[in-house]
Amino acid sequence: MSIRDWPASDRPREKLLMRGAAILTDAELLAIFLRTGLPGRSAVDLARELLTRFGSLRALLAASQREFCSAHGLGQAKYAQLQAVLEMGRRHLDEDLRERDSLSDPSAVRRYLQARLRGLDHEVFAALFLDSQHRLIAYEAITHGTIDGASIYPREVVKAALRLGAAAIIFAHNHPSGIAEPSAADRILTDRLREALRLVDVRVLDHFVVGEGRPVSFAERGWL
């Protein structure tokens, strides 16, 4: 049966308009994105099959272009559309941080960093450069790949902070393994960066490690 023949209260799009997006299942949300199904299968049926194949909605959203396009019912156009949707979400979070004190709402910082870093298959060490009111000036990825003390130069971070006129910084990096527990090397590197930035009166407010679940905060653990 086509979704058009379903009662209006059961159709994903109508449910969203009447009751809000939060009420929908992952399959229903994905069905709205897909718009159409395949012969003999509704968009909801196809969405359920895709969720089973990829394991979860987040895994599907984080799939590489090759993995995504190899699934029956998807393709280059859908991949491009999905990437545009994800980027709009990231930019929305970016604008949100630019309008508020980052320290007043650490949950907003966590959401932003998760959108940027979670699910990547390689390590990225990044920084949120903040003004004197702790509002976002810029997000910059400092290095990609395996992170260690030799790959991150404090002087380059200092130069970036001065170039942007930053008064404070929040560092972040991801663990592709999904385990967000900071290492001893993470703490040593953070201390080196904090000492270098202290010389130019730039405060290090926090360092988040992003993995599965809630990102770990150095500040909350009393390490800053």
PDB file of C-alpha atoms in Angstrom:
ATOM      1  CA  MET A   1       0.000   0.000   0.000  1.00  0.00           C
ATOM      2  CA  SER A   2       1.296   3.466  -0.900  1.00  0.00           C
ATOM      3  CA  ILE A   3       1.839   5.946   1.915  1.00  0.00           C
ATOM      4  CA  ARG A   4      -0.720   8.143   0.164  1.00  0.00           C
ATOM      5  CA  ASP A   5      -3.353   5.554   1.061  1.00  0.00           C
ATOM      6  CA  TRP A   6      -2.469   5.588   4.765  1.00  0.00           C
ATOM      7  CA  PRO A   7      -4.590   7.562   7.237  1.00  0.00           C
ATOM      8  CA  ALA A   8      -3.290  11.117   7.459  1.00  0.00           C
ATOM      9  CA  SER A   9      -2.378  10.627  11.118  1.00  0.00           C
ATOM     10  CA  ASP A  10       0.009   7.798  10.121  1.00  0.00           C
ATOM     11  CA  ARG A  11       1.815   9.528   7.259  1.00  0.00           C
ATOM     12  CA  PRO A  12       5.285  10.726   8.368  1.00  0.00           C
ATOM     13  CA  ARG A  13       5.044  14.170   6.812  1.00  0.00           C
ATOM     14  CA  GLU A  14       1.561  14.853   8.146  1.00  0.00           C
ATOM     15  CA  LYS A  15       2.571  13.562  11.598  1.00  0.00           C
ATOM     16  CA  LEU A  16       5.520  15.944  11.611  1.00  0.00           C
ATOM     17  CA  LEU A  17       3.357  18.918  10.645  1.00  0.00           C
ATOM     18  CA  MET A  18       0.690  18.083  13.213  1.00  0.00           C
ATOM     19  CA  ARG A  19       2.812  16.909  16.148  1.00  0.00           C
ATOM     20  CA  GLY A  20       6.415  17.992  15.523  1.00  0.00           C
ATOM     21  CA  ALA A  21       9.518  16.185  14.286  1.00  0.00           C
ATOM     22  CA  ALA A  22      10.469  14.806  17.701  1.00  0.00           C
ATOM     23  CA  ILE A  23       7.512  12.415  17.689  1.00  0.00           C
ATOM     24  CA  LEU A  24       8.708  10.580  14.569  1.00  0.00           C
ATOM     25  CA  THR A  25      10.750   7.378  14.556  1.00  0.00           C
ATOM     26  CA  ASP A  26      14.120   7.218  12.822  1.00  0.00           C
ATOM     27  CA  ALA A  27      12.503   5.353   9.938  1.00  0.00           C
ATOM     28  CA  GLU A  28       9.779   7.981   9.554  1.00  0.00           C
ATOM     29  CA  LEU A  29      12.295  10.832   9.555  1.00  0.00           C
ATOM     30  CA  LEU A  30      14.407   9.029   6.975  1.00  0.00           C
ATOM     31  CA  ALA A  31      11.321   8.326   4.864  1.00  0.00           C
ATOM     32  CA  ILE A  32      10.591  12.050   4.646  1.00  0.00           C
ATOM     33  CA  PHE A  33      14.153  12.598   3.457  1.00  0.00           C
ATOM     34  CA  LEU A  34      13.876   9.784   0.878  1.00  0.00           C
ATOM     35  CA  ARG A  35      10.464  11.032  -0.319  1.00  0.00           C
ATOM     36  CA  THR A  36       9.804   7.933  -2.427  1.00  0.00           C
ATOM     37  CA  GLY A  37      10.273   4.215  -2.025  1.00  0.00           C
ATOM     38  CA  LEU A  38      10.848   1.472  -4.561  1.00  0.00           C
ATOM     39  CA  PRO A  39       8.387  -0.680  -6.502  1.00  0.00           C
ATOM     40  CA  GLY A  40       6.460  -2.681  -3.924  1.00  0.00           C
ATOM     41  CA  ARG A  41       8.077  -0.872  -0.993  1.00  0.00           C
ATOM     42  CA  SER A  42       7.014   2.410   0.571  1.00  0.00           C
ATOM     43  CA  ALA A  43       9.502   5.061   1.642  1.00  0.00           C
ATOM     44  CA  VAL A  44       9.054   3.874   5.234  1.00  0.00           C
ATOM     45  CA  ASP A  45       9.769   0.266   4.211  1.00  0.00           C
ATOM     46  CA  LEU A  46      12.915   1.397   2.382  1.00  0.00           C
ATOM     47  CA  ALA A  47      13.960   3.510   5.370  1.00  0.00           C
ATOM     48  CA  ARG A  48      13.644   0.534   7.714  1.00  0.00           C
ATOM     49  CA  GLU A  49      15.723  -1.615   5.362  1.00  0.00           C
ATOM     50  CA  LEU A  50      18.439   1.045   5.208  1.00  0.00           C
ATOM     51  CA  LEU A  51      18.531   1.403   8.992  1.00  0.00           C
ATOM     52  CA  THR A  52      18.915  -2.354   9.311  1.00  0.00           C
ATOM     53  CA  ARG A  53      21.709  -2.377   6.734  1.00  0.00           C
ATOM     54  CA  PHE A  54      23.700   0.459   8.294  1.00  0.00           C
ATOM     55  CA  GLY A  55      22.846  -0.406  11.891  1.00  0.00           C
ATOM     56  CA  SER A  56      21.555   3.002  12.976  1.00  0.00           C
ATOM     57  CA  LEU A  57      20.502   6.385  11.680  1.00  0.00           C
ATOM     58  CA  ARG A  58      23.780   7.961  12.774  1.00  0.00           C
ATOM     59  CA  ALA A  59      25.810   5.289  10.990  1.00  0.00           C
ATOM     60  CA  LEU A  60      23.889   5.987   7.793  1.00  0.00           C
ATOM     61  CA  LEU A  61      24.425   9.737   8.134  1.00  0.00           C
ATOM     62  CA  ALA A  62      28.152   9.202   8.724  1.00  0.00           C
ATOM     63  CA  ALA A  63      28.598   6.745   5.827  1.00  0.00           C
ATOM     64  CA  SER A  64      31.158   7.519   3.164  1.00  0.00           C
ATOM     65  CA  GLN A  65      29.968   8.489  -0.297  1.00  0.00           C
ATOM     66  CA  ARG A  66      30.832   5.044  -1.635  1.00  0.00           C
ATOM     67  CA  GLU A  67      29.035   3.220   1.191  1.00  0.00           C
ATOM     68  CA  PHE A  68      25.974   5.462   0.967  1.00  0.00           C
ATOM     69  CA  CYS A  69      25.602   5.252  -2.807  1.00  0.00           C
ATOM     70  CA  SER A  70      26.068   1.482  -2.870  1.00  0.00           C
ATOM     71  CA  ALA A  71      22.751   0.997  -1.050  1.00  0.00           C
ATOM     72  CA  HIS A  72      19.760   0.253  -3.271  1.00  0.00           C
ATOM     73  CA  GLY A  73      17.460   3.264  -3.422  1.00  0.00           C
ATOM     74  CA  LEU A  74      20.201   5.790  -2.749  1.00  0.00           C
ATOM     75  CA  GLY A  75      22.658   7.514  -5.063  1.00  0.00           C
ATOM     76  CA  GLN A  76      24.741  10.595  -5.776  1.00  0.00           C
ATOM     77  CA  ALA A  77      21.788  12.992  -5.704  1.00  0.00           C
ATOM     78  CA  LYS A  78      20.591  11.727  -2.317  1.00  0.00           C
ATOM     79  CA  TYR A  79      24.144  11.839  -0.968  1.00  0.00           C
ATOM     80  CA  ALA A  80      24.543  15.460  -2.064  1.00  0.00           C
ATOM     81  CA  GLN A  81      21.170  16.320  -0.546  1.00  0.00           C
ATOM     82  CA  LEU A  82      22.116  14.658   2.739  1.00  0.00           C
ATOM     83  CA  GLN A  83      25.448  16.469   2.946  1.00  0.00           C
ATOM     84  CA  ALA A  84      23.664  19.775   2.362  1.00  0.00           C
ATOM     85  CA  VAL A  85      21.217  19.009   5.194  1.00  0.00           C
ATOM     86  CA  LEU A  86      24.042  18.062   7.566  1.00  0.00           C
ATOM     87  CA  GLU A  87      26.020  21.180   6.707  1.00  0.00           C
ATOM     88  CA  MET A  88      22.971  23.374   7.323  1.00  0.00           C
ATOM     89  CA  GLY A  89      22.669  21.780  10.749  1.00  0.00           C
ATOM     90  CA  ARG A  90      26.328  22.501  11.512  1.00  0.00           C
ATOM     91  CA  ARG A  91      25.963  26.118  10.383  1.00  0.00           C
ATOM     92  CA  HIS A  92      22.865  26.541  12.520  1.00  0.00           C
ATOM     93  CA  LEU A  93      24.835  25.380  15.576  1.00  0.00           C
ATOM     94  CA  ASP A  94      27.701  27.656  14.542  1.00  0.00           C
ATOM     95  CA  GLU A  95      25.426  30.708  14.449  1.00  0.00           C
ATOM     96  CA  ASP A  96      23.927  29.721  17.784  1.00  0.00           C
ATOM     97  CA  LEU A  97      27.375  29.711  19.429  1.00  0.00           C
ATOM     98  CA  ARG A  98      28.224  33.077  17.906  1.00  0.00           C
ATOM     99  CA  GLU A  99      25.267  34.644  19.703  1.00  0.00           C
ATOM    100  CA  ARG A 100      25.816  33.299  23.214  1.00  0.00           C
ATOM    101  CA  ASP A 101      28.409  32.954  25.946  1.00  0.00           C
ATOM    102  CA  SER A 102      29.870  29.499  25.355  1.00  0.00           C
ATOM    103  CA  LEU A 103      30.394  28.942  29.076  1.00  0.00           C
ATOM    104  CA  SER A 104      26.764  29.722  29.888  1.00  0.00           C
ATOM    105  CA  ASP A 105      25.549  26.761  27.846  1.00  0.00           C
ATOM    106  CA  PRO A 106      28.159  23.984  27.658  1.00  0.00           C
ATOM    107  CA  SER A 107      25.532  21.673  26.163  1.00  0.00           C
ATOM    108  CA  ALA A 108      25.483  23.878  23.047  1.00  0.00           C
ATOM    109  CA  VAL A 109      29.265  23.543  22.783  1.00  0.00           C
ATOM    110  CA  ARG A 110      28.996  19.770  23.117  1.00  0.00           C
ATOM    111  CA  ARG A 111      26.333  19.568  20.401  1.00  0.00           C
ATOM    112  CA  TYR A 112      28.450  21.683  18.087  1.00  0.00           C
ATOM    113  CA  LEU A 113      31.601  19.628  18.626  1.00  0.00           C
ATOM    114  CA  GLN A 114      29.726  16.367  18.193  1.00  0.00           C
ATOM    115  CA  ALA A 115      28.329  17.621  14.884  1.00  0.00           C
ATOM    116  CA  ARG A 116      31.844  18.516  13.768  1.00  0.00           C
ATOM    117  CA  LEU A 117      33.911  15.633  15.099  1.00  0.00           C
ATOM    118  CA  ARG A 118      31.896  12.556  16.015  1.00  0.00           C
ATOM    119  CA  GLY A 119      31.901   9.746  13.491  1.00  0.00           C
ATOM    120  CA  LEU A 120      35.085  10.780  11.667  1.00  0.00           C
ATOM    121  CA  ASP A 121      37.399   7.907  10.742  1.00  0.00           C
ATOM    122  CA  HIS A 122      40.523   9.944  11.540  1.00  0.00           C
ATOM    123  CA  GLU A 123      41.604  12.171  14.407  1.00  0.00           C
ATOM    124  CA  VAL A 124      41.110  15.914  14.202  1.00  0.00           C
ATOM    125  CA  PHE A 125      42.429  18.414  16.752  1.00  0.00           C
ATOM    126  CA  ALA A 126      40.443  21.636  16.602  1.00  0.00           C
ATOM    127  CA  ALA A 127      39.907  24.877  18.456  1.00  0.00           C
ATOM    128  CA  LEU A 128      37.004  27.200  19.121  1.00  0.00           C
ATOM    129  CA  PHE A 129      38.416  30.721  19.190  1.00  0.00           C
ATOM    130  CA  LEU A 130      36.294  32.967  21.419  1.00  0.00           C
ATOM    131  CA  ASP A 131      36.022  36.693  22.036  1.00  0.00           C
ATOM    132  CA  SER A 132      36.131  38.386  25.449  1.00  0.00           C
ATOM    133  CA  GLN A 133      32.430  37.559  25.943  1.00  0.00           C
ATOM    134  CA  HIS A 134      33.191  33.892  25.172  1.00  0.00           C
ATOM    135  CA  ARG A 135      31.236  34.004  21.917  1.00  0.00           C
ATOM    136  CA  LEU A 136      32.513  32.054  18.946  1.00  0.00           C
ATOM    137  CA  ILE A 137      34.817  33.861  16.527  1.00  0.00           C
ATOM    138  CA  ALA A 138      35.862  30.827  14.500  1.00  0.00           C
ATOM    139  CA  TYR A 139      36.227  27.080  14.516  1.00  0.00           C
ATOM    140  CA  GLU A 140      39.481  25.828  13.021  1.00  0.00           C
ATOM    141  CA  ALA A 141      40.867  22.337  12.572  1.00  0.00           C
ATOM    142  CA  ILE A 142      44.509  22.566  13.631  1.00  0.00           C
ATOM    143  CA  THR A 143      45.662  19.137  12.519  1.00  0.00           C
ATOM    144  CA  HIS A 144      44.312  15.966  10.935  1.00  0.00           C
ATOM    145  CA  GLY A 145      45.550  12.432  11.488  1.00  0.00           C
ATOM    146  CA  THR A 146      47.288  10.892  14.478  1.00  0.00           C
ATOM    147  CA  ILE A 147      47.561  13.481  17.221  1.00  0.00           C
ATOM    148  CA  ASP A 148      50.647  13.748  19.390  1.00  0.00           C
ATOM    149  CA  GLY A 149      52.726  16.524  20.869  1.00  0.00           C
ATOM    150  CA  ALA A 150      55.014  16.642  17.839  1.00  0.00           C
ATOM    151  CA  SER A 151      52.193  17.278  15.367  1.00  0.00           C
ATOM    152  CA  ILE A 152      50.749  20.330  17.138  1.00  0.00           C
ATOM    153  CA  TYR A 153      52.933  23.393  17.479  1.00  0.00           C
ATOM    154  CA  PRO A 154      51.966  25.802  20.273  1.00  0.00           C
ATOM    155  CA  ARG A 155      53.414  28.746  18.345  1.00  0.00           C
ATOM    156  CA  GLU A 156      51.016  28.081  15.446  1.00  0.00           C
ATOM    157  CA  VAL A 157      48.062  28.024  17.833  1.00  0.00           C
ATOM    158  CA  VAL A 158      49.276  31.278  19.397  1.00  0.00           C
ATOM    159  CA  LYS A 159      49.595  32.849  15.938  1.00  0.00           C
ATOM    160  CA  ALA A 160      46.051  31.810  15.064  1.00  0.00           C
ATOM    161  CA  ALA A 161      44.689  33.221  18.331  1.00  0.00           C
ATOM    162  CA  LEU A 162      46.417  36.564  17.729  1.00  0.00           C
ATOM    163  CA  ARG A 163      45.306  36.658  14.085  1.00  0.00           C
ATOM    164  CA  LEU A 164      41.685  36.162  15.119  1.00  0.00           C
ATOM    165  CA  GLY A 165      41.873  38.466  18.136  1.00  0.00           C
ATOM    166  CA  ALA A 166      40.770  35.667  20.436  1.00  0.00           C
ATOM    167  CA  ALA A 167      40.575  36.149  24.193  1.00  0.00           C
ATOM    168  CA  ALA A 168      39.922  32.495  24.983  1.00  0.00           C
ATOM    169  CA  ILE A 169      40.037  29.051  23.398  1.00  0.00           C
ATOM    170  CA  ILE A 170      38.251  25.742  23.779  1.00  0.00           C
ATOM    171  CA  PHE A 171      40.181  22.807  22.346  1.00  0.00           C
ATOM    172  CA  ALA A 172      38.593  19.611  21.104  1.00  0.00           C
ATOM    173  CA  HIS A 173      39.606  16.414  19.407  1.00  0.00           C
ATOM    174  CA  ASN A 174      37.935  13.150  18.557  1.00  0.00           C
ATOM    175  CA  HIS A 175      38.783   9.533  19.229  1.00  0.00           C
ATOM    176  CA  PRO A 176      37.700   7.472  16.180  1.00  0.00           C
ATOM    177  CA  SER A 177      37.622   4.389  18.414  1.00  0.00           C
ATOM    178  CA  GLY A 178      34.575   5.925  20.093  1.00  0.00           C
ATOM    179  CA  ILE A 179      36.200   5.839  23.543  1.00  0.00           C
ATOM    180  CA  ALA A 180      36.291   9.425  24.771  1.00  0.00           C
ATOM    181  CA  GLU A 181      38.601   8.868  27.741  1.00  0.00           C
ATOM    182  CA  PRO A 182      41.515  11.375  27.550  1.00  0.00           C
ATOM    183  CA  SER A 183      45.038   9.959  27.469  1.00  0.00           C
ATOM    184  CA  ALA A 184      48.046  11.130  29.454  1.00  0.00           C
ATOM    185  CA  ALA A 185      49.407  12.574  26.198  1.00  0.00           C
ATOM    186  CA  ASP A 186      46.188  14.593  25.769  1.00  0.00           C
ATOM    187  CA  ARG A 187      46.722  16.174  29.183  1.00  0.00           C
ATOM    188  CA  ILE A 188      50.394  16.927  28.547  1.00  0.00           C
ATOM    189  CA  LEU A 189      49.594  18.556  25.208  1.00  0.00           C
ATOM    190  CA  THR A 190      46.834  20.660  26.764  1.00  0.00           C
ATOM    191  CA  ASP A 191      49.205  21.894  29.478  1.00  0.00           C
ATOM    192  CA  ARG A 192      51.799  22.869  26.839  1.00  0.00           C
ATOM    193  CA  LEU A 193      49.227  24.810  24.851  1.00  0.00           C
ATOM    194  CA  ARG A 194      47.828  26.496  27.945  1.00  0.00           C
ATOM    195  CA  GLU A 195      51.287  27.681  29.021  1.00  0.00           C
ATOM    196  CA  ALA A 196      52.061  29.057  25.557  1.00  0.00           C
ATOM    197  CA  LEU A 197      48.740  30.906  25.312  1.00  0.00           C
ATOM    198  CA  ARG A 198      49.076  32.316  28.826  1.00  0.00           C
ATOM    199  CA  LEU A 199      52.028  34.376  27.571  1.00  0.00           C
ATOM    200  CA  VAL A 200      49.722  36.290  25.239  1.00  0.00           C
ATOM    201  CA  ASP A 201      46.817  36.516  27.728  1.00  0.00           C
ATOM    202  CA  VAL A 202      44.603  33.966  25.968  1.00  0.00           C
ATOM    203  CA  ARG A 203      42.761  31.631  28.346  1.00  0.00           C
ATOM    204  CA  VAL A 204      42.198  27.951  27.680  1.00  0.00           C
ATOM    205  CA  LEU A 205      38.681  27.368  28.974  1.00  0.00           C
ATOM    206  CA  ASP A 206      38.274  23.686  28.216  1.00  0.00           C
ATOM    207  CA  HIS A 207      39.344  20.716  26.146  1.00  0.00           C
ATOM    208  CA  PHE A 208      36.707  18.234  25.008  1.00  0.00           C
ATOM    209  CA  VAL A 209      37.352  14.705  23.804  1.00  0.00           C
ATOM    210  CA  VAL A 210      34.618  13.530  21.452  1.00  0.00           C
ATOM    211  CA  GLY A 211      33.696   9.877  21.046  1.00  0.00           C
ATOM    212  CA  GLU A 212      30.512   7.922  21.530  1.00  0.00           C
ATOM    213  CA  GLY A 213      28.124   9.373  24.078  1.00  0.00           C
ATOM    214  CA  ARG A 214      28.821  12.525  26.045  1.00  0.00           C
ATOM    215  CA  PRO A 215      32.095  14.341  25.213  1.00  0.00           C
ATOM    216  CA  VAL A 216      34.542  14.424  28.119  1.00  0.00           C
ATOM    217  CA  SER A 217      35.416  17.869  29.496  1.00  0.00           C
ATOM    218  CA  PHE A 218      38.830  18.597  31.025  1.00  0.00           C
ATOM    219  CA  ALA A 219      37.345  21.517  32.962  1.00  0.00           C
ATOM    220  CA  GLU A 220      34.650  19.354  34.539  1.00  0.00           C
ATOM    221  CA  ARG A 221      37.333  16.944  35.690  1.00  0.00           C
ATOM    222  CA  GLY A 222      39.278  19.761  37.308  1.00  0.00           C
ATOM    223  CA  TRP A 223      42.237  19.532  34.931  1.00  0.00           C
ATOM    224  CA  LEU A 224      42.106  23.203  33.870  1.00  0.00           C
TER     225      LEU A 224
END
